[in-house]
Amino acid sequence: FDVELSVYIDDAYFGEGCTFYTDADGKGRLIEITWKMQTGFIYDSNTLEQLKEFGYTTTPGNGNQGWGITYDASKQEFIVSDGTQYLYFWDRDTLAEKRKVTVTRFDGREQTQLNELEYMDGLVCCNIWHRDDIICVDPVTGKSVREYDMSSLWPANQRGNGENVLNGIALGKDHVLLTGKRWDRMYKVVFPDWPSLLLASR
């Protein structure tokens, strides 16, 4: 897990979610959103050359923030979180908002603080800020259909700071990678109750 390439963004921005996708011309791209500046960037995935800067809105009452972003290749759309209970869906080519859904837990209550996202096997898996939960929701209804308590992965009392939270989900070919804010480690995990997940990623 050595760093192979990096890119600097101006200190005016706090970089948040970033995800890989393939554009309409079949070229690999990275899209990044920022926390409070309503500004995003698109990069060449091979060189990290910045190709585009764009503006966006999410929830006005929450400052139009940007937190997490992931990509559904089957629908050619980005899925974005902003720390509220909403997930926003943007068109890949225009970056226009197509719709939004409200995320609810098993018990029906709305879940705020949606943070890091990863699209996996038809579901949007969300990390909850300041929690060790990962919930995976139906992108049409917003209802949680899978919920995982990851608190035993690296117990909070061993992390040294209350802000060193679980905050990273990435799907590999035979595993899921989990990490967190200022963590010095990543974990390869599998979900035994979800056998179709790794088949779908191959």
XYZ file of C-alpha atoms in Angstrom:
202
model
C 0.000 0.000 0.000
C 2.783 2.453 -0.880
C 1.799 5.858 -2.283
C 2.507 5.800 -6.031
C 1.195 9.229 -7.008
C -0.327 12.202 -5.216
C -1.692 15.616 -6.087
C -1.785 18.870 -4.112
C -4.993 20.855 -3.724
C -5.052 24.448 -2.546
C -5.272 25.040 1.207
C -8.625 26.745 0.661
C -10.132 23.292 0.152
C -10.642 20.377 2.525
C -10.605 17.300 0.319
C -13.298 14.777 1.143
C -14.739 11.930 -0.966
C -13.033 10.633 -4.100
C -13.903 7.781 -6.457
C -12.793 6.200 -9.723
C -15.016 5.989 -12.788
C -14.814 5.573 -16.552
C -16.105 8.494 -18.621
C -18.146 8.442 -21.834
C -14.954 8.037 -23.874
C -13.839 5.030 -21.859
C -11.095 6.929 -20.034
C -10.318 6.402 -16.357
C -11.101 9.385 -14.171
C -11.098 10.345 -10.498
C -13.703 12.707 -9.111
C -13.149 14.501 -5.799
C -15.491 16.656 -3.728
C -14.601 19.101 -0.952
C -16.118 19.734 2.457
C -17.464 23.299 2.563
C -16.493 25.021 -0.689
C -19.120 23.434 -3.001
C -16.270 22.682 -5.377
C -15.172 19.434 -6.969
C -12.371 18.317 -9.271
C -11.954 15.698 -11.973
C -8.538 14.176 -12.656
C -6.928 11.846 -15.158
C -6.664 8.625 -13.133
C -3.236 7.757 -14.562
C -1.456 11.100 -14.163
C -3.669 12.995 -11.652
C -3.706 15.925 -14.045
C -6.653 18.135 -13.139
C -9.099 18.179 -16.040
C -12.084 20.028 -14.625
C -13.298 22.074 -11.675
C -17.037 22.171 -10.974
C -19.527 23.497 -8.461
C -22.397 21.658 -6.811
C -25.113 21.888 -4.167
C -26.372 19.303 -1.707
C -28.449 20.254 1.366
C -28.640 24.075 1.675
C -29.573 23.923 5.351
C -26.344 22.032 6.003
C -24.156 24.404 4.006
C -24.152 22.384 0.756
C -21.320 20.282 2.134
C -19.574 17.391 0.408
C -18.617 14.291 2.406
C -18.550 10.969 0.539
C -18.866 9.974 -3.105
C -19.083 6.649 -4.926
C -20.057 5.512 -8.430
C -22.691 3.148 -9.828
C -21.378 2.104 -13.245
C -24.626 0.332 -14.151
C -26.571 3.590 -13.996
C -23.626 5.885 -14.810
C -24.264 8.006 -11.757
C -22.408 9.293 -8.735
C -23.831 8.896 -5.242
C -22.960 11.650 -2.781
C -23.332 12.189 0.975
C -23.194 15.490 2.856
C -23.489 14.500 6.524
C -27.285 14.578 6.510
C -29.783 11.734 6.075
C -29.789 12.195 2.303
C -27.962 10.519 -0.549
C -27.754 12.521 -3.766
C -27.502 10.968 -7.222
C -25.667 12.879 -9.964
C -25.477 12.169 -13.670
C -21.978 11.073 -14.685
C -21.690 13.321 -17.722
C -23.533 16.483 -16.653
C -23.051 16.229 -12.861
C -26.686 17.313 -12.575
C -28.668 16.022 -9.602
C -31.086 13.302 -10.746
C -32.751 12.532 -7.421
C -32.140 12.088 -3.701
C -33.274 9.529 -1.138
C -33.660 9.600 2.626
C -31.721 6.848 4.394
C -33.478 4.885 7.135
C -32.299 2.123 9.474
C -33.882 -1.270 10.170
C -36.139 0.337 12.783
C -37.343 3.029 10.387
C -35.532 5.997 11.935
C -33.689 8.368 9.633
C -29.902 8.086 9.743
C -27.877 11.297 9.625
C -24.081 11.668 9.558
C -23.718 9.563 6.404
C -20.045 9.834 5.528
C -17.785 7.556 3.486
C -19.576 5.614 0.730
C -18.880 2.560 -1.409
C -21.217 1.073 -4.021
C -21.139 -2.706 -3.557
C -23.273 -5.387 -5.192
C -26.162 -3.038 -5.910
C -26.154 -1.375 -2.485
C -24.708 1.892 -1.182
C -22.621 1.096 1.892
C -22.284 4.032 4.257
C -20.012 4.681 7.182
C -21.678 6.676 9.983
C -19.464 9.485 11.297
C -18.352 8.902 14.909
C -19.837 5.407 14.817
C -18.323 2.044 13.979
C -21.391 1.063 11.966
C -21.547 0.362 8.262
C -25.025 0.256 6.774
C -25.796 -0.807 3.212
C -28.887 0.741 1.712
C -31.122 0.209 -1.270
C -30.382 3.107 -3.667
C -34.019 3.302 -4.749
C -35.779 3.296 -1.383
C -32.973 4.465 0.925
C -33.838 1.653 3.329
C -30.991 -0.128 5.095
C -30.910 -3.813 4.179
C -27.561 -4.760 5.767
C -25.997 -3.389 8.953
C -22.590 -4.227 10.413
C -21.007 -3.348 13.753
C -17.255 -2.992 13.123
C -16.323 -1.833 16.633
C -14.180 -4.925 17.285
C -11.983 -4.217 14.246
C -9.810 -1.693 16.100
C -11.477 -0.754 19.400
C -12.015 2.966 19.879
C -10.163 2.990 23.209
C -6.958 1.960 21.399
C -7.004 4.699 18.748
C -5.740 7.511 20.956
C -8.223 10.210 19.903
C -11.986 10.457 19.657
C -11.688 11.832 16.116
C -9.753 8.782 14.860
C -12.954 7.273 13.517
C -13.769 4.493 11.076
C -13.900 6.336 7.761
C -12.828 4.311 4.745
C -14.454 1.570 2.641
C -13.061 0.158 -0.600
C -14.121 -2.922 -2.551
C -11.374 -5.218 -3.856
C -11.590 -8.376 -5.947
C -11.665 -10.797 -3.038
C -12.096 -8.573 0.011
C -13.249 -5.232 1.358
C -10.679 -2.779 2.735
C -11.595 -0.774 5.832
C -9.594 2.031 7.422
C -10.188 5.280 9.273
C -9.193 8.866 9.896
C -5.500 9.047 10.835
C -5.365 5.268 11.121
C -1.957 3.710 10.527
C -3.517 0.471 9.310
C -6.041 -1.033 6.905
C -8.036 -4.204 7.359
C -9.016 -6.758 4.754
C -12.456 -8.075 5.681
C -15.082 -10.371 4.226
C -18.756 -10.587 5.105
C -19.691 -14.284 5.413
C -23.405 -13.484 5.238
C -22.949 -11.746 1.860
C -21.444 -14.332 -0.535
C -22.633 -12.552 -3.677
C -20.595 -9.449 -2.811
C -17.200 -10.746 -3.897
C -18.647 -12.603 -6.873
C -20.109 -9.314 -8.104
C -16.750 -7.537 -7.805
C -14.834 -9.983 -10.019
